[in-house]
Short mmCIF file of C-alpha atoms in Angstrom, two decimals:
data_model
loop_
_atom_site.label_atom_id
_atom_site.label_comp_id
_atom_site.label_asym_id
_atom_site.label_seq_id
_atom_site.Cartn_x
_atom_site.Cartn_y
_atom_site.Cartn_z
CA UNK A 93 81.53 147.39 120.80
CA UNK A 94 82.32 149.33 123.88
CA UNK A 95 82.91 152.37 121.85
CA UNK A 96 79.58 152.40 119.20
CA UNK A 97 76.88 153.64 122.38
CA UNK A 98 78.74 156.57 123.01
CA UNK A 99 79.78 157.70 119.35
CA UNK A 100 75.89 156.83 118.27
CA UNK A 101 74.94 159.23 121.10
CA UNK A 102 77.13 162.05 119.81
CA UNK A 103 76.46 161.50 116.14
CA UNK A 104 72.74 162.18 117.09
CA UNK A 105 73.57 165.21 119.99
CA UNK A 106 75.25 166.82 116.51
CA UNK A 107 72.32 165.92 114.21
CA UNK A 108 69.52 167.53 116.51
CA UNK A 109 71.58 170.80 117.01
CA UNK A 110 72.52 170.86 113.39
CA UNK A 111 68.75 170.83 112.85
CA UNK A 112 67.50 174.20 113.24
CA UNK A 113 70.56 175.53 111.16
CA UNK A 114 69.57 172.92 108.49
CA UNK A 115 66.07 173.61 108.40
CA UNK A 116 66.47 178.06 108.16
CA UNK A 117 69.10 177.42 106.19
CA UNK A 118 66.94 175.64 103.31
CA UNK A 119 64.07 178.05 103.67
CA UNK A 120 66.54 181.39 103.00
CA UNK A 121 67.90 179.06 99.67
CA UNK A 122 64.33 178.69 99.04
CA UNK A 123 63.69 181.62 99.45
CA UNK A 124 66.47 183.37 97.56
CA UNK A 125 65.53 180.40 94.53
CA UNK A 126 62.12 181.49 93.97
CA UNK A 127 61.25 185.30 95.71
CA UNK A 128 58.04 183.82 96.89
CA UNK A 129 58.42 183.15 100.65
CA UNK A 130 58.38 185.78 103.04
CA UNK A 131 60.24 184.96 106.16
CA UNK A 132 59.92 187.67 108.51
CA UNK A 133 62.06 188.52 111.60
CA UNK A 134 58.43 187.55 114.10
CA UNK A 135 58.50 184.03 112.43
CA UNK A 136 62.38 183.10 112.08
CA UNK A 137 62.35 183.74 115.56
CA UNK A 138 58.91 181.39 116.10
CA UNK A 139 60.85 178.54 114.28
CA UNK A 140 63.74 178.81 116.03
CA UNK A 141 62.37 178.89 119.62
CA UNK A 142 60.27 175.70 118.43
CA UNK A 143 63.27 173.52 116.83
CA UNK A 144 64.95 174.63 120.05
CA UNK A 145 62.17 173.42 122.21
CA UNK A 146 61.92 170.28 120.20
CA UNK A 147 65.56 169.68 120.23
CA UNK A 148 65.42 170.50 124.13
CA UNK A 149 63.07 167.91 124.52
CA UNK A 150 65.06 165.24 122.45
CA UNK A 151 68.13 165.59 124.63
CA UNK A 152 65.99 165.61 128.12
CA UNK A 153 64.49 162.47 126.94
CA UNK A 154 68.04 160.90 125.49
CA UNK A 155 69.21 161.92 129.14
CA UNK A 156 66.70 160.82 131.09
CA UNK A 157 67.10 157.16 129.09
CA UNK A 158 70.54 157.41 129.51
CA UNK A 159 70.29 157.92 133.52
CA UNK A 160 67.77 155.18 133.61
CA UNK A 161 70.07 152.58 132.18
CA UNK A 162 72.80 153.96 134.28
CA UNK A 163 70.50 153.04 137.49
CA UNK A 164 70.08 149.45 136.02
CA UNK A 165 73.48 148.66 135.41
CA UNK A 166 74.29 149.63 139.09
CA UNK A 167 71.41 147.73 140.76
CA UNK A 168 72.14 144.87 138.71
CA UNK A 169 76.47 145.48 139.60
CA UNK A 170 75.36 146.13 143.20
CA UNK A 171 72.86 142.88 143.30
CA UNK A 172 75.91 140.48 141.61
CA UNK A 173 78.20 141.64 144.45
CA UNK A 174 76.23 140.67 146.80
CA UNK A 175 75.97 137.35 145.41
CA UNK A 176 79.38 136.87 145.31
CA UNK A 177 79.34 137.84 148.91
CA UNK A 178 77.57 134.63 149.87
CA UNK A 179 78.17 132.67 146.64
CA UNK A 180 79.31 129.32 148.09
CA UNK A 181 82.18 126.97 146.07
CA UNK A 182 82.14 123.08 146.37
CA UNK A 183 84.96 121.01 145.09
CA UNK A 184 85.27 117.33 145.75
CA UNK A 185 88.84 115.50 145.49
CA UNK A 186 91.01 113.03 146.16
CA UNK A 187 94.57 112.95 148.95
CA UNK A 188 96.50 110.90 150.22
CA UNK A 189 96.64 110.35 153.87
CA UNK A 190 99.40 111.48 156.37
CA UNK A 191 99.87 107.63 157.62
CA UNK A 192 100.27 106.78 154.27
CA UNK A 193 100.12 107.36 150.56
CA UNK A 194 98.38 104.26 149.57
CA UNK A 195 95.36 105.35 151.83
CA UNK A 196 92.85 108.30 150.30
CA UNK A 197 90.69 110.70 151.70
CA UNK A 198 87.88 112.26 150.28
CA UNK A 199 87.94 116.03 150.58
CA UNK A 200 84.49 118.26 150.11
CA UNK A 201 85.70 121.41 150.64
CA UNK A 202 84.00 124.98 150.50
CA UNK A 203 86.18 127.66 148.93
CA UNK A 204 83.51 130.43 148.20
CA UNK A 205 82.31 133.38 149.88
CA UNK A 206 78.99 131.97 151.24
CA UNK A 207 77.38 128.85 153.36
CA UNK A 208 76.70 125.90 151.28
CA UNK A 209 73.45 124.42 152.37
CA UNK A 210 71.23 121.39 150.92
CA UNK A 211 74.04 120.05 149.31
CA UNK A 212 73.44 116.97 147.07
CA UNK A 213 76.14 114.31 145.59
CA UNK A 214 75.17 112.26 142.38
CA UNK A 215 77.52 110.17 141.04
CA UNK A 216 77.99 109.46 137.16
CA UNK A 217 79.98 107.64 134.60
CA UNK A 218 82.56 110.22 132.52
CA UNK A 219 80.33 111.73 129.38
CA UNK A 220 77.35 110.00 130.60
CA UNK A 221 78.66 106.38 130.22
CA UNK A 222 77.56 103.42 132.51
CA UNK A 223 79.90 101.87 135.46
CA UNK A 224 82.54 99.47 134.52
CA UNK A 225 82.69 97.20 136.86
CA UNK A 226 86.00 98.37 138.63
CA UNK A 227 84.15 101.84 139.22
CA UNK A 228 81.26 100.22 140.45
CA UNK A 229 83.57 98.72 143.68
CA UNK A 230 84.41 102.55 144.06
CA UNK A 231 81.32 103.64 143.89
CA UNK A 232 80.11 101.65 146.16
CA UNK A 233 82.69 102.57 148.67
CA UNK A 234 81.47 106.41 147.97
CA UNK A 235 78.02 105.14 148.85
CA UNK A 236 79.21 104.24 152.17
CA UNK A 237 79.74 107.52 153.59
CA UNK A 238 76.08 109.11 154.70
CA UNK A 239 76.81 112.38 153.64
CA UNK A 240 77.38 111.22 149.96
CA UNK A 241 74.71 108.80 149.91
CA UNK A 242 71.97 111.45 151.06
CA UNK A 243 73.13 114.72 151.60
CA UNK A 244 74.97 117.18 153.75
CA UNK A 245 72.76 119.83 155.22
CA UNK A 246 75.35 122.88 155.27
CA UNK A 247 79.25 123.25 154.84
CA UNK A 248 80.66 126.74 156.07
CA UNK A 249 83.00 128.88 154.50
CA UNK A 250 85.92 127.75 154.03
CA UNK A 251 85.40 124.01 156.01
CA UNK A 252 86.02 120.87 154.26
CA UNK A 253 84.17 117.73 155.46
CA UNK A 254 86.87 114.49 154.82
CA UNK A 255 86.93 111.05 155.44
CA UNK A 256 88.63 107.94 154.71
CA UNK A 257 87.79 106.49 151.47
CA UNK A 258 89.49 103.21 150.57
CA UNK A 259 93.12 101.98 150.32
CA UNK A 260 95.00 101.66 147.07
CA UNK A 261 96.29 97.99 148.53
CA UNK A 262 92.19 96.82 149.04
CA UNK A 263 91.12 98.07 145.85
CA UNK A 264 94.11 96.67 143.36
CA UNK A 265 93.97 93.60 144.98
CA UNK A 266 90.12 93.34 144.14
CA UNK A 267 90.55 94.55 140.44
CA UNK A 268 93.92 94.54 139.51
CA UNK A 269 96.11 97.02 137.99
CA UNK A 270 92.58 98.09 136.25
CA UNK A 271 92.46 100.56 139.19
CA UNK A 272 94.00 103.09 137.81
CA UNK A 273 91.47 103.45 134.93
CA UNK A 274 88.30 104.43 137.16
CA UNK A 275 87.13 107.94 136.69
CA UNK A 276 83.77 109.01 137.57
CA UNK A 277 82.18 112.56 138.27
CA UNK A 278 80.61 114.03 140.87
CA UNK A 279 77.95 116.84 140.36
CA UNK A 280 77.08 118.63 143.09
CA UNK A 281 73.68 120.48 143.63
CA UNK A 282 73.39 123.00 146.50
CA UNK A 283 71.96 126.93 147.97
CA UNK A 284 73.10 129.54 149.02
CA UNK A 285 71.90 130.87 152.68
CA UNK A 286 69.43 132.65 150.28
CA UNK A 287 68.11 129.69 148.70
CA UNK A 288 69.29 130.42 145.13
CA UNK A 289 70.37 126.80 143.69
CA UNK A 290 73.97 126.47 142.29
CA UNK A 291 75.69 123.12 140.25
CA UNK A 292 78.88 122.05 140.29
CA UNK A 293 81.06 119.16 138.95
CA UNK A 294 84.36 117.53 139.64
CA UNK A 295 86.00 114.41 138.52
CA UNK A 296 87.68 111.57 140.25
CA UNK A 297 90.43 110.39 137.72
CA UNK A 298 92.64 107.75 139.83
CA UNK A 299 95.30 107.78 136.56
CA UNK A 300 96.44 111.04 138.46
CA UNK A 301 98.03 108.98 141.07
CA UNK A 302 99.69 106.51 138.72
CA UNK A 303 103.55 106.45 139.13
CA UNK A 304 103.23 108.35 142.70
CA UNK A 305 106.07 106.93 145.18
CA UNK A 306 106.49 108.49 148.50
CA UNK A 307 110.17 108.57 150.05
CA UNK A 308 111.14 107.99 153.82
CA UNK A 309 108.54 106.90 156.23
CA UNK A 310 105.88 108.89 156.07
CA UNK A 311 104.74 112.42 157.62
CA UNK A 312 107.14 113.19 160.21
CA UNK A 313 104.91 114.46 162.99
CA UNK A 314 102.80 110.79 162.83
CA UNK A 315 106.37 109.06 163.31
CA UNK A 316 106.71 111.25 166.23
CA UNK A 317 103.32 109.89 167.59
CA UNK A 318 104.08 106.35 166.70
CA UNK A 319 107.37 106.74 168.87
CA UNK A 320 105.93 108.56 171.63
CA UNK A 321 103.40 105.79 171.86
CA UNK A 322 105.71 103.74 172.30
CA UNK A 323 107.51 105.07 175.16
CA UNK A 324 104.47 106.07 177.10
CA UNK A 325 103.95 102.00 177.18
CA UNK A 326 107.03 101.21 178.56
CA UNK A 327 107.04 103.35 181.10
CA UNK A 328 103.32 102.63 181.78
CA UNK A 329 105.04 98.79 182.40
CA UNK A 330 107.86 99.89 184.99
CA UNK A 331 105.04 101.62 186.52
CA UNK A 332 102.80 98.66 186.62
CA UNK A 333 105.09 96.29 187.06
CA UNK A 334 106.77 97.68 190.43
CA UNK A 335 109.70 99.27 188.22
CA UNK A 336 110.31 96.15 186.77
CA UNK A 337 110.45 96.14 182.70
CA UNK A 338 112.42 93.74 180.46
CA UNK A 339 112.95 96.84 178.54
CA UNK A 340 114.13 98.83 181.50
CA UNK A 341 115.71 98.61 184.72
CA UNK A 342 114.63 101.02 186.97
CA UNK A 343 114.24 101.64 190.67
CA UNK A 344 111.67 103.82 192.19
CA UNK A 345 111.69 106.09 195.28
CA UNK A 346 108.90 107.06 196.48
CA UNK A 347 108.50 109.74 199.42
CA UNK A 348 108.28 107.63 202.37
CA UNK A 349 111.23 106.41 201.23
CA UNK A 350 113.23 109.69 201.05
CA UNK A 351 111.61 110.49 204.91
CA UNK A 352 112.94 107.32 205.92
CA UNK A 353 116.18 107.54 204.44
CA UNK A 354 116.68 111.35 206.08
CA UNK A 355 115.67 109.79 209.56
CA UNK A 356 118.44 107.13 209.68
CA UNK A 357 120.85 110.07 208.37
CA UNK A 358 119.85 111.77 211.43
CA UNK A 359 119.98 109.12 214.08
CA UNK A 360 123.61 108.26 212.70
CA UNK A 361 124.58 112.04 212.85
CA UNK A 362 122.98 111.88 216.75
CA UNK A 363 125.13 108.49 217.39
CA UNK A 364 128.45 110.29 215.96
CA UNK A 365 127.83 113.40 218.54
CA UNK A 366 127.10 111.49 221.37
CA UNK A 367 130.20 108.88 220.80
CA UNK A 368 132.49 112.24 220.49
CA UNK A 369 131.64 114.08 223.47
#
């Protein structure tokens, strides 16, 4: 398809030049045929310049229709990049936490170009079907959160707005292994900073996480927390406690101590001289 516009354009460049050539052509054949036309050197010349005019004309207006499509195809590429410029991109999902896989967070994260603003949440049964009843629990733990409920005024480029969702322990132990069948969608209605409205959809399946087993003790750098924690309160009880700890036995010197300690160094040091000389 690409190729037809600019072979049409040729086939008629050749047709209009070919024109005057067809057209004197078929009057000297005519002319030669019956003797009865008289084609002087004045009007060959008068037909000529006026096929040549005409054709002239043709190809100034083919051009000039040409350029003018040229000009919309660049304001139009020129008006889509700037949309893509501020074109905002909302995805909702689901991740486990860092404490622990069996807790999720919901994610709304912005991975376009442009500030989201206005945006919406509606919540829906896959293919338009009602709630089951397991859904319905998770739905109504999505309705908890304000920003889902309502709406979120804007979400930068780039951000992602999370928060604690529910807990794979809670919810199996209020429907059973039927957990793992809820799947709902999400569409999400918002504008760019231009006010242009934009839809998108994603969709909660929580079959994905089926099977999922985590190995060690977590993430790492929260174990390092939990430990640290822990130390900082012991040593905030031989603190407390006058350096007393059942945990620890430590003893504490304090300054006055040290001055005290140098002062009887120094009386014994004056005793010693005294008793030698």
């Amino acid at each position: 398809m690409s190729n037809e516009k600019p072979l049409w354009i040729l086939g008629s460049l050749l047709m209009l030049l070919l024109l005057p050539v067809t057209f004197i052509a078929g009057l000297i054949a005519g002319n030669v045929i019956s003797n009865e036309i008289t084609l002087s050197d004045d009007s060959l010349s008068a037909w000529v310049a006026a096929y040549a005019t005409v054709a002239i004309a043709v190809l100034t207006f083919i051009l000039a229709l040409e350029t003018w499509k040229l000009r919309r195809s660049q304001d139009k590429q020129s008006a889509d990049i700037l949309e893509q410029s501020i074109k905002p991109e909302l995805e909702v999902y689901l991740e486990s936490s860092k404490i622990s896989f069996q807790f999720m967070n919901l994610h709304v994260e912005n991975t376009g170009n442009g500030l989201a603003k206005n945006v919406t949440f509606k919540i829906t049964g896959v293919n338009g079907a009602s709630f089951t009843d397991q859904e319905q629990v998770l739905v109504k733990e999505f309705n908890r959160l304000n920003f889902i409920k309502n709406s979120m005024a804007s979400l930068g480029v780039q951000k992602t707005r999370s928060s604690f969702l529910f807990s794979f322990i809670d919810l199996k132990s209020e429907v059973g292994s039927e957990a793992f069948d809820i799947k709902l969608n999400i569409s999400l209605a918002f504008t760019n900073v231009a006010g242009k409205e934009y839809t998108s959809e994603s969709i909660i399946d929580l079959s994905e996480f089926k099977g999922i087993t985590e190995l060690g003790n977590g993430d790492p750098i929260q174990n390092i927390a939990k430990e640290t924690e822990k130390i900082r309160k012991v040593f905030e009880g031989v603190v407390h406690n006058g350096g007393q700890s059942k945990n620890l036995n430590v003893r504490i010197h304090t300054k006055k101590d040290q001055e005290e300690r140098q002062a009887k160094e120094l009386e014994m040091i004056a005793e010693y001289q005294r008793q030698k000389s």
